[in-house]
XYZ file of C-alpha atoms in Angstrom:
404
model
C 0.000 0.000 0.000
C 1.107 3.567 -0.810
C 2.412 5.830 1.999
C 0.595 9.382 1.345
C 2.338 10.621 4.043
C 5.896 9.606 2.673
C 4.896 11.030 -0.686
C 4.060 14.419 1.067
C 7.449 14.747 3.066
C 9.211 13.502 0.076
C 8.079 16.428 -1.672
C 8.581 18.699 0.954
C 4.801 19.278 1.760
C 3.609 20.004 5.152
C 0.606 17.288 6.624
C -2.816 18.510 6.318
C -5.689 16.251 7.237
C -7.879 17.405 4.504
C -5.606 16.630 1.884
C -4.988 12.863 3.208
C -8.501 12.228 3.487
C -9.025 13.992 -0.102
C -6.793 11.725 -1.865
C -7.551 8.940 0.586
C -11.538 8.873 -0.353
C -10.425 9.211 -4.124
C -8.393 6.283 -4.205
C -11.361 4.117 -3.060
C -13.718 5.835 -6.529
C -12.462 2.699 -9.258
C -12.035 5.909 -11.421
C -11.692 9.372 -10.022
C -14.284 11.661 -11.296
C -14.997 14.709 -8.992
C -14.781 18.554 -9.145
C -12.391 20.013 -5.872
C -13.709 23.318 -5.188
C -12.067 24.223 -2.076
C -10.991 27.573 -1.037
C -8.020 29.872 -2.337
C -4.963 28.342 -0.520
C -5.985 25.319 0.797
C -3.252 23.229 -1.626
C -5.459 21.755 -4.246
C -2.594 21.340 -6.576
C -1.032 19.205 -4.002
C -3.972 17.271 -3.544
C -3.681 16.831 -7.577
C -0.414 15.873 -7.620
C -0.386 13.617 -4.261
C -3.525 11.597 -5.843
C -1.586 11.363 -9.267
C 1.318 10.130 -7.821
C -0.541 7.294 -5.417
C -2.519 6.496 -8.279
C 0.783 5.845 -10.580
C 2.831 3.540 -7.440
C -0.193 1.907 -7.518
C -0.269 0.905 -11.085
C -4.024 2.376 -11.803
C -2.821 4.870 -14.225
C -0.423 5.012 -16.812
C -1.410 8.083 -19.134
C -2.495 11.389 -17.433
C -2.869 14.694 -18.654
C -2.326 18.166 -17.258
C -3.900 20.399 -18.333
C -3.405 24.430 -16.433
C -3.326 28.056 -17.840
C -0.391 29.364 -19.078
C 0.095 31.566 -16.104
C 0.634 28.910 -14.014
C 2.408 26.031 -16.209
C 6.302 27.239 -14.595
C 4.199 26.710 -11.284
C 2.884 23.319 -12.127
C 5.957 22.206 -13.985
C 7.622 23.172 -10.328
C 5.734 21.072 -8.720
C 5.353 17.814 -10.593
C 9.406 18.239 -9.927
C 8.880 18.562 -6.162
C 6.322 15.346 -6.567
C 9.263 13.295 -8.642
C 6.751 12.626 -11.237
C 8.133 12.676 -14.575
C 6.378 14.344 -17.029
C 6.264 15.477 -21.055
C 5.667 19.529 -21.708
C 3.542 19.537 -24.953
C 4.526 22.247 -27.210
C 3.747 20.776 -30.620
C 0.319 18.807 -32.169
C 3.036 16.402 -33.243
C 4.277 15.092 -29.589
C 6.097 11.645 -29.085
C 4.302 9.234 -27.337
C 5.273 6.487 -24.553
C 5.400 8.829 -21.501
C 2.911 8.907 -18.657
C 2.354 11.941 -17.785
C 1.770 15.241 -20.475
C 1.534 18.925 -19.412
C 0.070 21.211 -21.731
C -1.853 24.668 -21.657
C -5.249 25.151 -21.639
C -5.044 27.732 -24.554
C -2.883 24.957 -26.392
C -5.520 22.343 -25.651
C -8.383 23.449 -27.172
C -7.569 24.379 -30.345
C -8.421 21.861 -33.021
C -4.921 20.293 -34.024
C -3.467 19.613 -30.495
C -7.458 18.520 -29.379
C -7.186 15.904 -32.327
C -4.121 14.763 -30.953
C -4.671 14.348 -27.397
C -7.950 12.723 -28.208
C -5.830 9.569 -29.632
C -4.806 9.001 -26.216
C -6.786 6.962 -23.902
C -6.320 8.851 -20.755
C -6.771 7.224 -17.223
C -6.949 10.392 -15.820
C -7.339 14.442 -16.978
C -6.952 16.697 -14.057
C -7.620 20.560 -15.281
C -6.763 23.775 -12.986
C -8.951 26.537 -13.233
C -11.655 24.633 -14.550
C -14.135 27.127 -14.012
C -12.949 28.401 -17.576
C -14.448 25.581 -18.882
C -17.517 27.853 -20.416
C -20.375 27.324 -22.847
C -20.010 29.074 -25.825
C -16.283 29.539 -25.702
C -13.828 27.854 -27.216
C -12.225 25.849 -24.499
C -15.586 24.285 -23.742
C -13.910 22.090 -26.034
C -11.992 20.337 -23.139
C -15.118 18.754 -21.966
C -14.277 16.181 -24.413
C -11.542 14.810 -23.050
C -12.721 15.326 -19.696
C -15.555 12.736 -20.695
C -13.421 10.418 -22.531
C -10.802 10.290 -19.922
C -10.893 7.163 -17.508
C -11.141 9.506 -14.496
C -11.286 13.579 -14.218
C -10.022 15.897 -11.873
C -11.697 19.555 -12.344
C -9.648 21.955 -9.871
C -11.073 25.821 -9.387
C -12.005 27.926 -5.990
C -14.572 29.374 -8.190
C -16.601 26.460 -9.312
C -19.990 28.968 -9.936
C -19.356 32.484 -11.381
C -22.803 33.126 -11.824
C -23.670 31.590 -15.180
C -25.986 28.754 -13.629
C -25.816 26.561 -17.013
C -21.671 26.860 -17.122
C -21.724 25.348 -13.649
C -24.244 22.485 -14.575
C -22.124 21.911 -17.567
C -18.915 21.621 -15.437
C -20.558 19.803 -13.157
C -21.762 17.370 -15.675
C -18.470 16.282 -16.684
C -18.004 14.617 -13.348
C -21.664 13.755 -12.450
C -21.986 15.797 -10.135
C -19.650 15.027 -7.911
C -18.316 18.163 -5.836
C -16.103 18.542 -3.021
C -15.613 22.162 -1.134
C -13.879 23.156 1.673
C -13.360 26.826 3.040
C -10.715 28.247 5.511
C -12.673 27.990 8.571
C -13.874 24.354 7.912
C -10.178 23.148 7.361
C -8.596 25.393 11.110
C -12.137 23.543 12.710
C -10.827 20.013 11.193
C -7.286 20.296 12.083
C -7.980 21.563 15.800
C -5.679 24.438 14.964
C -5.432 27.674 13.628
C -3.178 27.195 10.446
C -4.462 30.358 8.429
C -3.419 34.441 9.726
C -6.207 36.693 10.567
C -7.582 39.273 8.129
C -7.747 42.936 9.143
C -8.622 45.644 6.840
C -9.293 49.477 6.762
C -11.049 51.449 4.392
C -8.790 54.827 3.569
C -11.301 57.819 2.619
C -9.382 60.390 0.558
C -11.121 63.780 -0.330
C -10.771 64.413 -3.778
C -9.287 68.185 -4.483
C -10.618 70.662 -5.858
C -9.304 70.168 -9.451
C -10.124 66.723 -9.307
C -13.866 67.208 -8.628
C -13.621 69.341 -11.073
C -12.642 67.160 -13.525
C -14.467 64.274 -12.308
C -17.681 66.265 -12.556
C -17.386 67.413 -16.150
C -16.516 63.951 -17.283
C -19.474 62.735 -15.761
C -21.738 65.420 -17.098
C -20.395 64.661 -20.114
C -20.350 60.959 -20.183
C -24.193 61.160 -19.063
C -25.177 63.620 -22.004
C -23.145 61.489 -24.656
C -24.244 59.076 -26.947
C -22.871 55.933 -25.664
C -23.461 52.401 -25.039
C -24.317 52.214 -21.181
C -21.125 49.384 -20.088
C -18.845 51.913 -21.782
C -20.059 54.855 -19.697
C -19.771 52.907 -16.630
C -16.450 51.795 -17.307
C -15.252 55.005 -18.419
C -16.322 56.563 -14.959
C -14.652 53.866 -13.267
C -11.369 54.228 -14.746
C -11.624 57.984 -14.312
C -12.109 57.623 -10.637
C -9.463 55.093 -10.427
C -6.536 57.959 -11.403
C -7.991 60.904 -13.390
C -4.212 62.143 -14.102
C -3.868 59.313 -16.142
C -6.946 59.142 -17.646
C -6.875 62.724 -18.658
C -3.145 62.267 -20.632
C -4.793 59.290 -22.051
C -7.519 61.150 -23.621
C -4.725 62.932 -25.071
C -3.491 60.555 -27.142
C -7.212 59.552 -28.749
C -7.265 59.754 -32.733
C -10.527 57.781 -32.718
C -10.792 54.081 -33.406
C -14.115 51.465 -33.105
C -15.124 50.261 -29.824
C -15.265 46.768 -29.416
C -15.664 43.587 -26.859
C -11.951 43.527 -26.716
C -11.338 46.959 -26.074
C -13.305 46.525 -22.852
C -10.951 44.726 -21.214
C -8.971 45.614 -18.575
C -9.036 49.377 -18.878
C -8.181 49.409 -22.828
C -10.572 52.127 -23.295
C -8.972 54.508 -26.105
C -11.259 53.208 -29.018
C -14.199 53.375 -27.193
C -13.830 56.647 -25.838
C -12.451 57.685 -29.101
C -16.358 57.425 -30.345
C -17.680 59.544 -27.907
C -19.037 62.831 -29.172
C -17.349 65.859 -28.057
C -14.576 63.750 -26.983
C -12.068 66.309 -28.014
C -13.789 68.519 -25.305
C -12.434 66.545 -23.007
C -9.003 66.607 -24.419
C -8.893 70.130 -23.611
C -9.630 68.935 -19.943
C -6.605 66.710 -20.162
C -4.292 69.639 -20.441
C -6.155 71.714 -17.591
C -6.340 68.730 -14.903
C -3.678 66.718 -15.948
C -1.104 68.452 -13.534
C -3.500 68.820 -10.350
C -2.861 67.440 -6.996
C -3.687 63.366 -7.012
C -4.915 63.309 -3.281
C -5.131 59.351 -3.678
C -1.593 58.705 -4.682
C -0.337 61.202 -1.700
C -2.504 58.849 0.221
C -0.893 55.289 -1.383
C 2.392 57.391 -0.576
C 2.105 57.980 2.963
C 0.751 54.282 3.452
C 3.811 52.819 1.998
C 6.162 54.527 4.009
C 4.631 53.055 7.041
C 4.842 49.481 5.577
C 9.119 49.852 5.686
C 9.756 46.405 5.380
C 6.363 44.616 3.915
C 5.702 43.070 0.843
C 2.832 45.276 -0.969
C 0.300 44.210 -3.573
C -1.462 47.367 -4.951
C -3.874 45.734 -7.208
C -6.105 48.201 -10.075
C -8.548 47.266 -12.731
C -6.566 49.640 -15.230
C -3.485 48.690 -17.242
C -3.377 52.697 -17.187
C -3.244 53.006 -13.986
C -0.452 50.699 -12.942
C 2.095 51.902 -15.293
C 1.180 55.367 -14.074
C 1.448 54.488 -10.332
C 4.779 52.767 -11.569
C 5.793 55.992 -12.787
C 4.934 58.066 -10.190
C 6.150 55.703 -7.120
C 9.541 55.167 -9.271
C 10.723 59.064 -9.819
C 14.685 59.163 -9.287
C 14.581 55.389 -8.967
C 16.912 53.288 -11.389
C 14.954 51.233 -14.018
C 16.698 47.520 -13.792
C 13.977 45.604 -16.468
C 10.988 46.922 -18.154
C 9.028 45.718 -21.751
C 5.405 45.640 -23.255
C 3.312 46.009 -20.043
C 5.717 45.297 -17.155
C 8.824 47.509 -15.324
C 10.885 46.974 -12.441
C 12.818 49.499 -10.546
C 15.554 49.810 -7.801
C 15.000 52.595 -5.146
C 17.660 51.155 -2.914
C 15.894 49.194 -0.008
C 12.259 49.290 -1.885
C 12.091 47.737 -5.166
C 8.850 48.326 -7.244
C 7.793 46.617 -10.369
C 4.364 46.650 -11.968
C 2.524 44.265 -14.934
C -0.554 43.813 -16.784
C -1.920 41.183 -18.836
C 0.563 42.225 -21.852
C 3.291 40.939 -19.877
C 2.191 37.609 -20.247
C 4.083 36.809 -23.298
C 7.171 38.325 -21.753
C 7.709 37.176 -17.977
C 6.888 34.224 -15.443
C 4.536 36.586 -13.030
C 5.304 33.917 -10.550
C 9.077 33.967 -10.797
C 9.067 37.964 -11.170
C 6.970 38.038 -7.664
C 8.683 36.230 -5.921
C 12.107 37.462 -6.596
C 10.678 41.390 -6.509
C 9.878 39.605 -2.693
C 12.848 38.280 -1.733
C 15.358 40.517 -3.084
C 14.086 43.996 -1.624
C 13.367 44.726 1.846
C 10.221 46.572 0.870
C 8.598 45.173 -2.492
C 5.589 46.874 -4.086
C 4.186 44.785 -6.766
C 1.445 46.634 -8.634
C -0.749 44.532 -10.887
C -3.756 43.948 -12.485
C -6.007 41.131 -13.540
C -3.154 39.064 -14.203
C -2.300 38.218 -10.578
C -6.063 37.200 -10.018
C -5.264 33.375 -11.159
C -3.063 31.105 -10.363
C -0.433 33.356 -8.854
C 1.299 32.648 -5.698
C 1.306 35.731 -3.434
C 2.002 33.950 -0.076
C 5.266 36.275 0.937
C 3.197 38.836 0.242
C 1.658 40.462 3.633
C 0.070 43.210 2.790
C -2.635 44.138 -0.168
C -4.316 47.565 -1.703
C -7.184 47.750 -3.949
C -6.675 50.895 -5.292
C -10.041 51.241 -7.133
C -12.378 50.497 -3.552
């Protein structure tokens, strides 16, 4: 019989009872076929990898596939290291057989070619992270099918339902139903212990000045007069109120353009706003405003220099604003890295980097966080979106939503 407990020290894993009982109730299914749903943090990789690896020394599987987002595929390939389990990365529709485990990305996955290749596999066992993306009417719904064909399946997300009530049947279908969830305060109740820190949290009210409102208020009046689709005048608002400096030189830079789906996301407003009538009106704004007083960055300021010493996630909605908190936060500071979407900058005993999603291509967000971390006594890691999946943020203490 297998020792889950050897396999856990092996890999250098502390001993949680809900992750031995996970993988010890799963080993008695003939063929694993359940959806783990349990809270951010709570190691359900592990428990992937520790039921993977019993189920290989036992000799019940002998092809399994991994599939994860690409954010997280260093991460995963880190860990199937740390587990000893051998494993294929799958780059190509054209990949060698004869090993037993493959790793590939979800993106990868569903397109047609590498789908029509994995399907020729008769997989014991699929496991996919961040399975909630596993939608109707997208393309990666296309996993499904291997999920289905596949001897067992292993569907891993903390956010099982994201309010689409026919996406969550549909994920739930693929493993008939079958759902397991724990949260925080059931796992500290089942240990006897209290394994997780406590949460406080303070709301910081900062009065606008008087140029701001200014500005704020006749981009509202205007937004509310215009011609415009309703989501792009509520996102518009929100991005102003998030840093109107940098919205203002934005609107600067606005030749016009067409508005679309994509141009929604993550504060990529220029062709949308580029469409709104009188939009040059604003322009002239941009100049006026552009150089007031940002009370909420004097306020981000003053915070930070009482966290000497703490690692700092400032998160925002807007690519626009990181880079321009970046800017601001970094003046006299020496520029060590930077690309499409990310810097990083030396200011002696504080290092500060920032990313958005169009640093995907072009860094490990896990690697770049955790070095930012470790090699500056006070780290300030300003993101977006990016570090909402799949990112591991444990050394970092203390966190700032800059929009709430």
């Amino acid at each position: 019989m297998v020792s889950l407990v050897e396999i856990l020290r092996q890999a250098g894993k502390e001993l949680y009872r809900h992750q031995l009982d996970f993988v010890s109730d799963a080993l008695w299914l003939p063929r694993p076929r359940l959806l783990l749903a349990d809270d951010v943090g709570l190691g359900k990789t592990i428990e992937a990898l520790l039921l993977v690896k019993a189920l290989m020394e036992l000799g019940r599987v002998n092809h399994v596939l991994v599939v994860v987002p690409r954010a997280v595929l260093s991460q995963w390939a880190g860990e199937l290291e740390k587990f000893e389990i051998p494993y294929f990365l799958v780059e190509s529709s054209e990949f060698p057989l004869g090993h037993r485990v493959y790793l590939v990305t979800m993106d990868r996955a569903k397109v047609p070619d590498y789908l029509e290749a994995l399907s020729r596999i008769a997989w014991d066992l699929v496991v996919v992270d961040e399975a909630h993306k596993i939608r109707l009417d997208t393309q990666r719904a296309n996993l499904a099918h291997l999920c289905r064909k596949a001897g067992g399946c292993l569907l891993l997300t903390a956010t099982p339902h994201t309010g689409e009530e026919e996406d969550y049947r549909f994920l739930t279908s693929l493993v008939g139903g079958l759902v397991v969830r724990r949260e925080k305060r059931d796992v500290e109740e089942y240990e006897g212990r209290r394994i997780f820190p406590r949460l406080s949290y303070w709301v910081v009210q900062v009065r606008a000045s008087r140029e701001e409102g200014q500005a704020l208020f006749s981009l509202l009046t205007k937004l509310r007069s215009a011609d415009v689709e309703p989501i792009v005048r509520v996102v518009v608002e929100k991005r102003a109120m998030s840093s109107p400096a940098s919205f203002f030189k934005t609107l600067g830079r606005v030749v016009g353009g067409v508005c679309d789906a994509a141009a929604l996301e993550e504060g990529e407003l220029d062709a949308c706003i580029g469409n709104l009538a009188g939009w040059r009106d604003l322009v002239e704004l941009a100049g006026r405003f552009a150089s007031a007083p940002d009370r909420k960055l004097d306020a981000l300021r003053k915070l930070l220099g009482l966290w000497r010493g703490r690692k700092v996630l400032v998160f925002t909605e807007y690519a626009a604003t990181a880079e321009y908190l970046f800017q601001q936060l970094t003046q006299g500071c020496r520029v060590v890295d930077s690309g499409d979407g990310f810097a990083k900058a030396d200011c002696g005993g504080l290092g500060v980097m920032y990313a958005t999603a169009k640093a995907r291509e072009k860094i490990d967000v896990n690697v770049e966080a955790s070095l930012l971390a470790s090699s500056f006594d006070t780290a300030v890691f300003i993101s977006t979106d990016i570090m909402s999946e799949g990112v591991n943020l444990q050394m970092y203490d203390v966190v700032v939503n800059y929009e709430v």
